[in-house]
mmCIF file of C-alpha atoms in Angstrom:
data_model
loop_
_atom_site.group_PDB
_atom_site.id
_atom_site.type_symbol
_atom_site.label_atom_id
_atom_site.label_comp_id
_atom_site.label_asym_id
_atom_site.label_seq_id
_atom_site.Cartn_x
_atom_site.Cartn_y
_atom_site.Cartn_z
ATOM 1 C CA UNK Z 1 16.629 -20.235 -17.151
ATOM 2 C CA UNK Z 2 19.405 -17.791 -18.023
ATOM 3 C CA UNK Z 3 20.212 -16.176 -21.339
ATOM 4 C CA UNK Z 4 23.905 -15.615 -22.017
ATOM 5 C CA UNK Z 5 23.077 -13.201 -24.843
ATOM 6 C CA UNK Z 6 21.177 -10.631 -22.748
ATOM 7 C CA UNK Z 7 22.156 -7.041 -23.467
ATOM 8 C CA UNK Z 8 22.197 -4.778 -20.369
ATOM 9 C CA UNK Z 9 21.891 -1.649 -22.510
ATOM 10 C CA UNK Z 10 18.781 -3.009 -24.200
ATOM 11 C CA UNK Z 11 17.337 -4.053 -20.834
ATOM 12 C CA UNK Z 12 17.907 -0.592 -19.345
ATOM 13 C CA UNK Z 13 16.313 1.087 -22.344
ATOM 14 C CA UNK Z 14 13.367 -1.285 -22.225
ATOM 15 C CA UNK Z 15 12.806 -0.392 -18.567
ATOM 16 C CA UNK Z 16 12.905 3.320 -19.441
ATOM 17 C CA UNK Z 17 10.414 2.752 -22.254
ATOM 18 C CA UNK Z 18 7.975 0.907 -20.002
ATOM 19 C CA UNK Z 19 8.302 3.552 -17.287
ATOM 20 C CA UNK Z 20 7.501 6.264 -19.823
ATOM 21 C CA UNK Z 21 4.458 4.357 -21.040
ATOM 22 C CA UNK Z 22 3.260 3.998 -17.444
ATOM 23 C CA UNK Z 23 3.586 7.778 -16.899
ATOM 24 C CA UNK Z 24 6.228 7.354 -14.229
ATOM 25 C CA UNK Z 25 8.231 10.326 -12.996
ATOM 26 C CA UNK Z 26 10.681 11.781 -15.533
ATOM 27 C CA UNK Z 27 13.618 11.553 -13.121
ATOM 28 C CA UNK Z 28 13.090 7.798 -12.827
ATOM 29 C CA UNK Z 29 13.069 7.341 -16.606
ATOM 30 C CA UNK Z 30 16.163 9.516 -16.937
ATOM 31 C CA UNK Z 31 18.033 7.359 -14.426
ATOM 32 C CA UNK Z 32 17.700 4.271 -16.642
ATOM 33 C CA UNK Z 33 18.478 6.097 -19.876
ATOM 34 C CA UNK Z 34 21.569 7.685 -18.293
ATOM 35 C CA UNK Z 35 22.691 4.287 -17.049
ATOM 36 C CA UNK Z 36 22.232 2.796 -20.511
ATOM 37 C CA UNK Z 37 24.379 5.553 -22.009
ATOM 38 C CA UNK Z 38 27.096 4.990 -19.403
ATOM 39 C CA UNK Z 39 27.164 1.225 -19.938
ATOM 40 C CA UNK Z 40 27.280 1.598 -23.710
ATOM 41 C CA UNK Z 41 30.606 3.480 -23.447
ATOM 42 C CA UNK Z 42 32.339 0.511 -21.807
ATOM 43 C CA UNK Z 43 33.826 -2.451 -23.598
ATOM 44 C CA UNK Z 44 32.556 -5.890 -22.634
ATOM 45 C CA UNK Z 45 35.606 -6.832 -20.543
ATOM 46 C CA UNK Z 46 35.571 -3.667 -18.419
ATOM 47 C CA UNK Z 47 31.820 -3.953 -17.903
ATOM 48 C CA UNK Z 48 32.170 -7.568 -16.735
ATOM 49 C CA UNK Z 49 35.091 -6.713 -14.444
ATOM 50 C CA UNK Z 50 33.204 -3.842 -12.828
ATOM 51 C CA UNK Z 51 30.110 -5.991 -12.319
ATOM 52 C CA UNK Z 52 32.211 -8.708 -10.666
ATOM 53 C CA UNK Z 53 34.073 -6.216 -8.478
ATOM 54 C CA UNK Z 54 30.914 -4.336 -7.567
ATOM 55 C CA UNK Z 55 32.269 -1.020 -8.885
ATOM 56 C CA UNK Z 56 29.557 -0.177 -11.418
ATOM 57 C CA UNK Z 57 28.167 2.446 -9.048
ATOM 58 C CA UNK Z 58 31.424 4.382 -9.276
ATOM 59 C CA UNK Z 59 30.520 5.301 -12.840
ATOM 60 C CA UNK Z 60 28.609 8.564 -13.368
ATOM 61 C CA UNK Z 61 24.951 7.845 -14.089
ATOM 62 C CA UNK Z 62 24.763 4.427 -12.417
ATOM 63 C CA UNK Z 63 23.139 3.935 -9.005
ATOM 64 C CA UNK Z 64 22.116 1.027 -6.811
ATOM 65 C CA UNK Z 65 19.049 -0.034 -8.805
ATOM 66 C CA UNK Z 66 20.555 0.353 -12.275
ATOM 67 C CA UNK Z 67 23.767 -1.415 -11.192
ATOM 68 C CA UNK Z 68 21.692 -4.341 -9.949
ATOM 69 C CA UNK Z 69 19.841 -4.480 -13.276
ATOM 70 C CA UNK Z 70 23.119 -4.517 -15.200
ATOM 71 C CA UNK Z 71 24.560 -7.284 -13.019
ATOM 72 C CA UNK Z 72 21.439 -9.415 -13.422
ATOM 73 C CA UNK Z 73 21.468 -8.882 -17.183
ATOM 74 C CA UNK Z 74 25.155 -9.800 -17.471
ATOM 75 C CA UNK Z 75 24.382 -12.986 -15.539
ATOM 76 C CA UNK Z 76 21.908 -13.878 -18.264
ATOM 77 C CA UNK Z 77 18.866 -13.157 -16.109
ATOM 78 C CA UNK Z 78 16.002 -10.860 -16.881
ATOM 79 C CA UNK Z 79 16.385 -8.004 -14.364
ATOM 80 C CA UNK Z 80 13.789 -8.235 -11.606
ATOM 81 C CA UNK Z 81 12.839 -4.586 -12.157
ATOM 82 C CA UNK Z 82 12.161 -5.303 -15.836
ATOM 83 C CA UNK Z 83 10.219 -8.470 -15.053
ATOM 84 C CA UNK Z 84 7.826 -6.531 -12.819
ATOM 85 C CA UNK Z 85 7.204 -3.969 -15.540
ATOM 86 C CA UNK Z 86 6.780 -6.579 -18.283
ATOM 87 C CA UNK Z 87 4.174 -8.397 -16.181
ATOM 88 C CA UNK Z 88 1.724 -5.575 -16.904
ATOM 89 C CA UNK Z 89 3.099 -4.263 -20.198
ATOM 90 C CA UNK Z 90 0.171 -5.535 -22.260
ATOM 91 C CA UNK Z 91 -2.533 -4.662 -19.769
ATOM 92 C CA UNK Z 92 -5.232 -2.152 -20.652
ATOM 93 C CA UNK Z 93 -5.181 -0.236 -17.404
ATOM 94 C CA UNK Z 94 -8.598 1.337 -17.881
ATOM 95 C CA UNK Z 95 -10.296 -1.987 -18.562
ATOM 96 C CA UNK Z 96 -8.410 -3.930 -15.906
ATOM 97 C CA UNK Z 97 -8.973 -1.197 -13.330
ATOM 98 C CA UNK Z 98 -12.694 -1.039 -14.067
ATOM 99 C CA UNK Z 99 -12.974 -4.818 -13.874
ATOM 100 C CA UNK Z 100 -11.192 -4.845 -10.522
ATOM 101 C CA UNK Z 101 -13.450 -2.112 -9.169
ATOM 102 C CA UNK Z 102 -16.492 -4.176 -10.167
ATOM 103 C CA UNK Z 103 -15.178 -7.024 -8.022
ATOM 104 C CA UNK Z 104 -14.803 -4.973 -4.839
ATOM 105 C CA UNK Z 105 -17.494 -5.781 -2.292
ATOM 106 C CA UNK Z 106 -16.409 -3.377 0.417
ATOM 107 C CA UNK Z 107 -13.901 -0.885 1.761
ATOM 108 C CA UNK Z 108 -11.561 -1.731 4.649
ATOM 109 C CA UNK Z 109 -10.529 1.793 5.726
ATOM 110 C CA UNK Z 110 -13.092 4.525 6.457
ATOM 111 C CA UNK Z 111 -13.653 7.207 9.101
ATOM 112 C CA UNK Z 112 -16.717 8.742 10.726
ATOM 113 C CA UNK Z 113 -17.333 11.814 12.871
ATOM 114 C CA UNK Z 114 -16.400 9.726 15.897
ATOM 115 C CA UNK Z 115 -12.787 10.624 15.025
ATOM 116 C CA UNK Z 116 -11.749 12.984 12.199
ATOM 117 C CA UNK Z 117 -14.388 12.092 9.617
ATOM 118 C CA UNK Z 118 -17.074 14.568 8.674
ATOM 119 C CA UNK Z 119 -20.201 12.409 8.731
ATOM 120 C CA UNK Z 120 -22.057 10.056 11.092
ATOM 121 C CA UNK Z 121 -21.562 6.299 10.870
ATOM 122 C CA UNK Z 122 -25.024 5.753 9.410
ATOM 123 C CA UNK Z 123 -24.439 8.260 6.619
ATOM 124 C CA UNK Z 124 -21.129 6.655 5.688
ATOM 125 C CA UNK Z 125 -22.750 3.209 5.667
ATOM 126 C CA UNK Z 126 -25.685 4.324 3.537
ATOM 127 C CA UNK Z 127 -23.322 5.997 1.060
ATOM 128 C CA UNK Z 128 -21.251 2.800 0.813
ATOM 129 C CA UNK Z 129 -24.403 0.793 0.174
ATOM 130 C CA UNK Z 130 -25.517 3.265 -2.506
ATOM 131 C CA UNK Z 131 -22.363 2.691 -4.583
ATOM 132 C CA UNK Z 132 -22.829 -1.070 -4.515
ATOM 133 C CA UNK Z 133 -20.835 -2.216 -1.513
ATOM 134 C CA UNK Z 134 -22.042 -5.126 0.607
ATOM 135 C CA UNK Z 135 -20.091 -3.939 3.636
ATOM 136 C CA UNK Z 136 -17.847 -1.190 4.924
ATOM 137 C CA UNK Z 137 -15.219 -1.419 7.656
ATOM 138 C CA UNK Z 138 -15.356 1.441 10.159
ATOM 139 C CA UNK Z 139 -11.779 2.299 11.148
ATOM 140 C CA UNK Z 140 -11.731 5.439 13.255
ATOM 141 C CA UNK Z 141 -8.422 6.477 14.792
ATOM 142 C CA UNK Z 142 -6.884 5.185 18.025
ATOM 143 C CA UNK Z 143 -6.268 7.332 21.144
ATOM 144 C CA UNK Z 144 -2.647 8.338 20.425
ATOM 145 C CA UNK Z 145 -3.792 10.482 17.468
ATOM 146 C CA UNK Z 146 -5.377 13.199 19.575
ATOM 147 C CA UNK Z 147 -5.386 15.664 16.670
ATOM 148 C CA UNK Z 148 -7.837 13.288 14.948
ATOM 149 C CA UNK Z 149 -9.974 12.792 18.080
ATOM 150 C CA UNK Z 150 -8.798 9.205 18.388
ATOM 151 C CA UNK Z 151 -11.056 6.779 20.252
ATOM 152 C CA UNK Z 152 -10.233 5.816 23.815
ATOM 153 C CA UNK Z 153 -10.996 2.243 24.839
ATOM 154 C CA UNK Z 154 -14.280 3.364 26.420
ATOM 155 C CA UNK Z 155 -15.364 5.322 23.345
ATOM 156 C CA UNK Z 156 -14.509 2.397 21.091
ATOM 157 C CA UNK Z 157 -16.631 0.078 23.235
ATOM 158 C CA UNK Z 158 -19.553 2.488 22.892
ATOM 159 C CA UNK Z 159 -19.001 2.616 19.137
ATOM 160 C CA UNK Z 160 -19.217 -1.178 18.939
ATOM 161 C CA UNK Z 161 -22.659 -1.010 20.546
ATOM 162 C CA UNK Z 162 -23.775 1.658 18.060
ATOM 163 C CA UNK Z 163 -22.535 -0.433 15.136
ATOM 164 C CA UNK Z 164 -24.421 -3.491 16.411
ATOM 165 C CA UNK Z 165 -27.658 -1.499 16.505
ATOM 166 C CA UNK Z 166 -27.100 -0.055 13.022
ATOM 167 C CA UNK Z 167 -26.390 -3.479 11.587
ATOM 168 C CA UNK Z 168 -29.793 -4.674 12.735
ATOM 169 C CA UNK Z 169 -31.398 -1.775 10.857
ATOM 170 C CA UNK Z 170 -29.256 -1.875 7.696
ATOM 171 C CA UNK Z 171 -29.153 -5.651 7.103
ATOM 172 C CA UNK Z 172 -28.196 -7.294 4.804
ATOM 173 C CA UNK Z 173 -25.651 -4.488 4.440
ATOM 174 C CA UNK Z 174 -22.994 -4.766 7.159
ATOM 175 C CA UNK Z 175 -20.747 -2.378 8.999
ATOM 176 C CA UNK Z 176 -17.700 -4.374 10.033
ATOM 177 C CA UNK Z 177 -16.004 -3.257 13.227
ATOM 178 C CA UNK Z 178 -12.472 -1.978 12.968
ATOM 179 C CA UNK Z 179 -9.899 0.646 13.822
ATOM 180 C CA UNK Z 180 -6.997 2.480 12.242
ATOM 181 C CA UNK Z 181 -4.596 1.897 15.090
ATOM 182 C CA UNK Z 182 -1.340 3.793 15.408
ATOM 183 C CA UNK Z 183 1.908 1.842 15.221
ATOM 184 C CA UNK Z 184 3.836 3.216 18.187
ATOM 185 C CA UNK Z 185 7.580 3.877 18.344
ATOM 186 C CA UNK Z 186 8.350 0.389 19.660
ATOM 187 C CA UNK Z 187 6.104 -1.374 17.103
ATOM 188 C CA UNK Z 188 3.238 -1.980 19.530
ATOM 189 C CA UNK Z 189 -0.352 -1.090 18.650
ATOM 190 C CA UNK Z 190 -2.174 1.823 20.259
ATOM 191 C CA UNK Z 191 -5.187 0.035 21.761
ATOM 192 C CA UNK Z 192 -5.992 -2.650 24.309
ATOM 193 C CA UNK Z 193 -5.380 -6.199 23.086
ATOM 194 C CA UNK Z 194 -8.797 -7.296 24.327
ATOM 195 C CA UNK Z 195 -10.490 -4.692 22.156
ATOM 196 C CA UNK Z 196 -8.317 -5.364 19.104
ATOM 197 C CA UNK Z 197 -9.257 -9.038 19.397
ATOM 198 C CA UNK Z 198 -12.971 -8.132 19.244
ATOM 199 C CA UNK Z 199 -12.675 -6.166 16.004
ATOM 200 C CA UNK Z 200 -13.308 -7.598 12.553
ATOM 201 C CA UNK Z 201 -10.475 -5.720 10.800
ATOM 202 C CA UNK Z 202 -7.475 -3.885 12.253
ATOM 203 C CA UNK Z 203 -5.665 -1.439 9.975
ATOM 204 C CA UNK Z 204 -2.342 -0.349 11.490
ATOM 205 C CA UNK Z 205 -0.557 2.781 10.278
ATOM 206 C CA UNK Z 206 2.313 5.057 11.216
ATOM 207 C CA UNK Z 207 1.381 8.712 11.783
ATOM 208 C CA UNK Z 208 4.360 9.988 13.797
ATOM 209 C CA UNK Z 209 8.131 10.340 13.362
ATOM 210 C CA UNK Z 210 7.770 9.646 9.652
ATOM 211 C CA UNK Z 211 11.322 10.841 8.985
ATOM 212 C CA UNK Z 212 12.938 8.288 11.291
ATOM 213 C CA UNK Z 213 15.999 6.488 9.837
ATOM 214 C CA UNK Z 214 15.204 3.479 7.660
ATOM 215 C CA UNK Z 215 16.526 0.903 10.132
ATOM 216 C CA UNK Z 216 14.423 2.299 12.968
ATOM 217 C CA UNK Z 217 11.309 2.547 10.781
ATOM 218 C CA UNK Z 218 11.809 -1.004 9.522
ATOM 219 C CA UNK Z 219 12.111 -2.400 13.054
ATOM 220 C CA UNK Z 220 8.976 -0.504 14.075
ATOM 221 C CA UNK Z 221 6.955 -1.843 11.131
ATOM 222 C CA UNK Z 222 8.167 -5.416 11.551
ATOM 223 C CA UNK Z 223 7.195 -5.356 15.211
ATOM 224 C CA UNK Z 224 3.658 -4.363 14.314
ATOM 225 C CA UNK Z 225 3.350 -6.898 11.494
ATOM 226 C CA UNK Z 226 4.221 -9.684 13.918
ATOM 227 C CA UNK Z 227 1.325 -8.648 16.167
ATOM 228 C CA UNK Z 228 -1.476 -11.205 15.641
ATOM 229 C CA UNK Z 229 -4.157 -8.494 15.845
ATOM 230 C CA UNK Z 230 -2.901 -6.552 12.801
ATOM 231 C CA UNK Z 231 -4.648 -7.308 9.507
ATOM 232 C CA UNK Z 232 -3.763 -4.457 7.112
ATOM 233 C CA UNK Z 233 -0.687 -2.227 6.809
ATOM 234 C CA UNK Z 234 -2.108 1.231 6.119
ATOM 235 C CA UNK Z 235 -0.507 3.796 3.735
ATOM 236 C CA UNK Z 236 2.945 2.314 4.252
ATOM 237 C CA UNK Z 237 5.175 5.224 3.175
ATOM 238 C CA UNK Z 238 3.041 7.998 4.686
ATOM 239 C CA UNK Z 239 3.737 10.178 1.667
ATOM 240 C CA UNK Z 240 1.590 13.049 0.413
ATOM 241 C CA UNK Z 241 2.060 13.613 -3.313
ATOM 242 C CA UNK Z 242 -0.036 16.789 -3.190
ATOM 243 C CA UNK Z 243 -0.940 19.135 -0.382
ATOM 244 C CA UNK Z 244 -4.199 18.946 1.540
ATOM 245 C CA UNK Z 245 -6.136 22.145 1.020
ATOM 246 C CA UNK Z 246 -8.496 21.371 3.900
ATOM 247 C CA UNK Z 247 -5.666 21.302 6.445
ATOM 248 C CA UNK Z 248 -3.047 23.459 4.765
ATOM 249 C CA UNK Z 249 -0.671 20.485 4.887
ATOM 250 C CA UNK Z 250 1.895 20.402 2.094
ATOM 251 C CA UNK Z 251 3.595 17.578 0.242
ATOM 252 C CA UNK Z 252 5.412 14.971 2.314
ATOM 253 C CA UNK Z 253 8.179 12.602 1.172
ATOM 254 C CA UNK Z 254 8.081 8.863 1.645
ATOM 255 C CA UNK Z 255 9.218 7.301 4.887
ATOM 256 C CA UNK Z 256 12.298 5.162 4.352
ATOM 257 C CA UNK Z 257 12.301 1.461 5.295
ATOM 258 C CA UNK Z 258 13.525 -1.901 4.029
ATOM 259 C CA UNK Z 259 10.628 -2.671 1.708
ATOM 260 C CA UNK Z 260 11.875 -6.184 0.906
ATOM 261 C CA UNK Z 261 11.869 -7.097 4.595
ATOM 262 C CA UNK Z 262 8.538 -5.433 5.349
ATOM 263 C CA UNK Z 263 6.655 -6.991 2.440
ATOM 264 C CA UNK Z 264 8.202 -10.409 3.085
ATOM 265 C CA UNK Z 265 6.947 -10.143 6.661
ATOM 266 C CA UNK Z 266 3.474 -9.138 5.464
ATOM 267 C CA UNK Z 267 3.353 -12.192 3.203
ATOM 268 C CA UNK Z 268 4.622 -14.468 5.977
ATOM 269 C CA UNK Z 269 2.252 -13.218 8.676
ATOM 270 C CA UNK Z 270 -0.851 -12.743 6.544
ATOM 271 C CA UNK Z 271 -1.000 -8.939 6.692
ATOM 272 C CA UNK Z 272 -2.498 -7.214 3.659
ATOM 273 C CA UNK Z 273 -0.737 -4.206 2.161
ATOM 274 C CA UNK Z 274 -3.135 -1.332 1.696
ATOM 275 C CA UNK Z 275 -3.427 0.339 -1.693
ATOM 276 C CA UNK Z 276 -4.568 3.721 -0.427
ATOM 277 C CA UNK Z 277 -6.760 5.420 -3.033
ATOM 278 C CA UNK Z 278 -6.748 8.957 -1.617
ATOM 279 C CA UNK Z 279 -5.540 11.206 -4.479
ATOM 280 C CA UNK Z 280 -3.063 12.986 -2.219
ATOM 281 C CA UNK Z 281 -1.588 9.695 -0.999
ATOM 282 C CA UNK Z 282 -1.683 7.043 -3.766
ATOM 283 C CA UNK Z 283 0.375 4.911 -1.422
ATOM 284 C CA UNK Z 284 2.400 2.760 -1.918
ATOM 285 C CA UNK Z 285 4.241 4.150 -4.958
ATOM 286 C CA UNK Z 286 4.048 1.867 -7.957
ATOM 287 C CA UNK Z 287 7.634 0.634 -7.632
ATOM 288 C CA UNK Z 288 6.878 -0.572 -4.090
ATOM 289 C CA UNK Z 289 3.504 -1.951 -5.098
ATOM 290 C CA UNK Z 290 5.229 -4.105 -7.717
ATOM 291 C CA UNK Z 291 7.658 -5.263 -5.044
ATOM 292 C CA UNK Z 292 4.759 -6.267 -2.780
ATOM 293 C CA UNK Z 293 3.201 -8.215 -5.675
ATOM 294 C CA UNK Z 294 6.507 -10.008 -6.189
ATOM 295 C CA UNK Z 295 6.612 -10.848 -2.468
ATOM 296 C CA UNK Z 296 3.206 -12.567 -2.676
ATOM 297 C CA UNK Z 297 1.310 -10.145 -0.456
ATOM 298 C CA UNK Z 298 -2.413 -9.750 -0.072
ATOM 299 C CA UNK Z 299 -3.864 -6.280 -0.655
ATOM 300 C CA UNK Z 300 -6.748 -4.072 0.445
ATOM 301 C CA UNK Z 301 -7.849 -1.386 -2.016
ATOM 302 C CA UNK Z 302 -9.193 1.264 0.337
ATOM 303 C CA UNK Z 303 -10.358 4.849 0.151
ATOM 304 C CA UNK Z 304 -9.382 6.033 3.637
ATOM 305 C CA UNK Z 305 -12.620 7.993 3.234
ATOM 306 C CA UNK Z 306 -13.374 10.789 5.688
ATOM 307 C CA UNK Z 307 -16.606 11.797 3.933
ATOM 308 C CA UNK Z 308 -19.333 9.970 1.966
ATOM 309 C CA UNK Z 309 -18.265 11.180 -1.479
ATOM 310 C CA UNK Z 310 -14.733 9.925 -0.896
ATOM 311 C CA UNK Z 311 -16.016 6.353 -0.759
ATOM 312 C CA UNK Z 312 -16.077 6.476 -4.564
ATOM 313 C CA UNK Z 313 -12.308 6.972 -4.813
ATOM 314 C CA UNK Z 314 -11.508 3.274 -5.164
ATOM 315 C CA UNK Z 315 -11.023 3.509 -8.965
ATOM 316 C CA UNK Z 316 -7.794 5.431 -8.309
ATOM 317 C CA UNK Z 317 -6.418 2.508 -6.342
ATOM 318 C CA UNK Z 318 -7.785 -0.037 -8.805
ATOM 319 C CA UNK Z 319 -5.988 1.628 -11.712
ATOM 320 C CA UNK Z 320 -2.687 1.479 -9.846
ATOM 321 C CA UNK Z 321 -3.307 -2.131 -8.873
ATOM 322 C CA UNK Z 322 -3.968 -3.007 -12.525
ATOM 323 C CA UNK Z 323 -0.777 -1.253 -13.624
ATOM 324 C CA UNK Z 324 1.254 -3.243 -11.133
ATOM 325 C CA UNK Z 325 -0.194 -6.695 -11.799
ATOM 326 C CA UNK Z 326 -2.180 -7.177 -8.591
ATOM 327 C CA UNK Z 327 -4.177 -10.411 -8.766
ATOM 328 C CA UNK Z 328 -7.828 -9.689 -7.846
ATOM 329 C CA UNK Z 329 -7.898 -12.942 -5.879
ATOM 330 C CA UNK Z 330 -5.257 -11.437 -3.564
ATOM 331 C CA UNK Z 331 -7.399 -8.378 -2.825
ATOM 332 C CA UNK Z 332 -9.179 -9.051 0.460
ATOM 333 C CA UNK Z 333 -12.116 -6.723 -0.218
ATOM 334 C CA UNK Z 334 -13.090 -8.699 -3.299
ATOM 335 C CA UNK Z 335 -14.148 -11.319 -0.746
ATOM 336 C CA UNK Z 336 -17.480 -11.536 1.047
ATOM 337 C CA UNK Z 337 -17.735 -10.140 4.555
ATOM 338 C CA UNK Z 338 -17.816 -13.660 5.999
ATOM 339 C CA UNK Z 339 -14.718 -14.729 4.072
ATOM 340 C CA UNK Z 340 -12.905 -11.546 5.071
ATOM 341 C CA UNK Z 341 -13.694 -12.052 8.761
ATOM 342 C CA UNK Z 342 -12.687 -15.707 8.524
ATOM 343 C CA UNK Z 343 -9.341 -14.616 7.068
ATOM 344 C CA UNK Z 344 -8.649 -11.954 9.700
ATOM 345 C CA UNK Z 345 -9.697 -14.264 12.544
ATOM 346 C CA UNK Z 346 -7.055 -16.809 11.551
ATOM 347 C CA UNK Z 347 -4.304 -14.452 12.662
#
């Protein structure tokens, strides 16, 4: 239902207000307040003419996103950007985040010393059990990532045997078999199909050429999402919001891709979008996380843990999920191990 009396200035200011309350970046808030000021200077006829002609962006202070919000408001529709923010406006993030964390039964993205983690598989499993998990998915790197000691096909087969033995000892706790497989330049996955088919959970991520043009990155991601072995899209933008002291790696900007197309494909093909809880990643950004919610995606709230203590980082991801209106029922690691495996096997 449309509302012919909507005020684009009021809508832009409301967006800025909600962004401020959510502790979003100042530059993002300023963009909406600047757009509101620019729109307010125009009379109604000129504003309508510019919206119809698509020339709003020629005005100082108005960009793609704010122009779209103005056009939607003038059409009597609540701007999509505003609707996403309003969906969580009354949520107590602390309470909702804590409740979501209490529902998590496992972690779908962890590393051991078989690749670039710092601890043995058993130690990671015992730590996961100690914080209340029923299972943990072991997702060491694939062979392409040599800097992370990625697993060759032969090493992965040996790891599967080790996991089977540990599961007999640790029952009823379970280590689910998995991999963080590289998405290669052509969208293929960096491991043998036969092995990927044997695994319980396949997380696929991009670790190379992160500054590729958006069209090339989008094609690469869509190719991977269509692969029936892929279950989770790992840290989709590849950003680092802070440097990594352990490696000396600095901040890294987001990779650029068509998020609408990628998240629509995830929803269509049954691929969960990872909410990566690592403090230096916090990926995807909240604006993209809201977009994935709108697209109807499933999610995995993961730690990407490389050490036992990092397994307790899920509250960071849960808080962001609560802020962005993620439905706990859509979070695959709120499910039992059997239900999770049943879901991934359907692909």
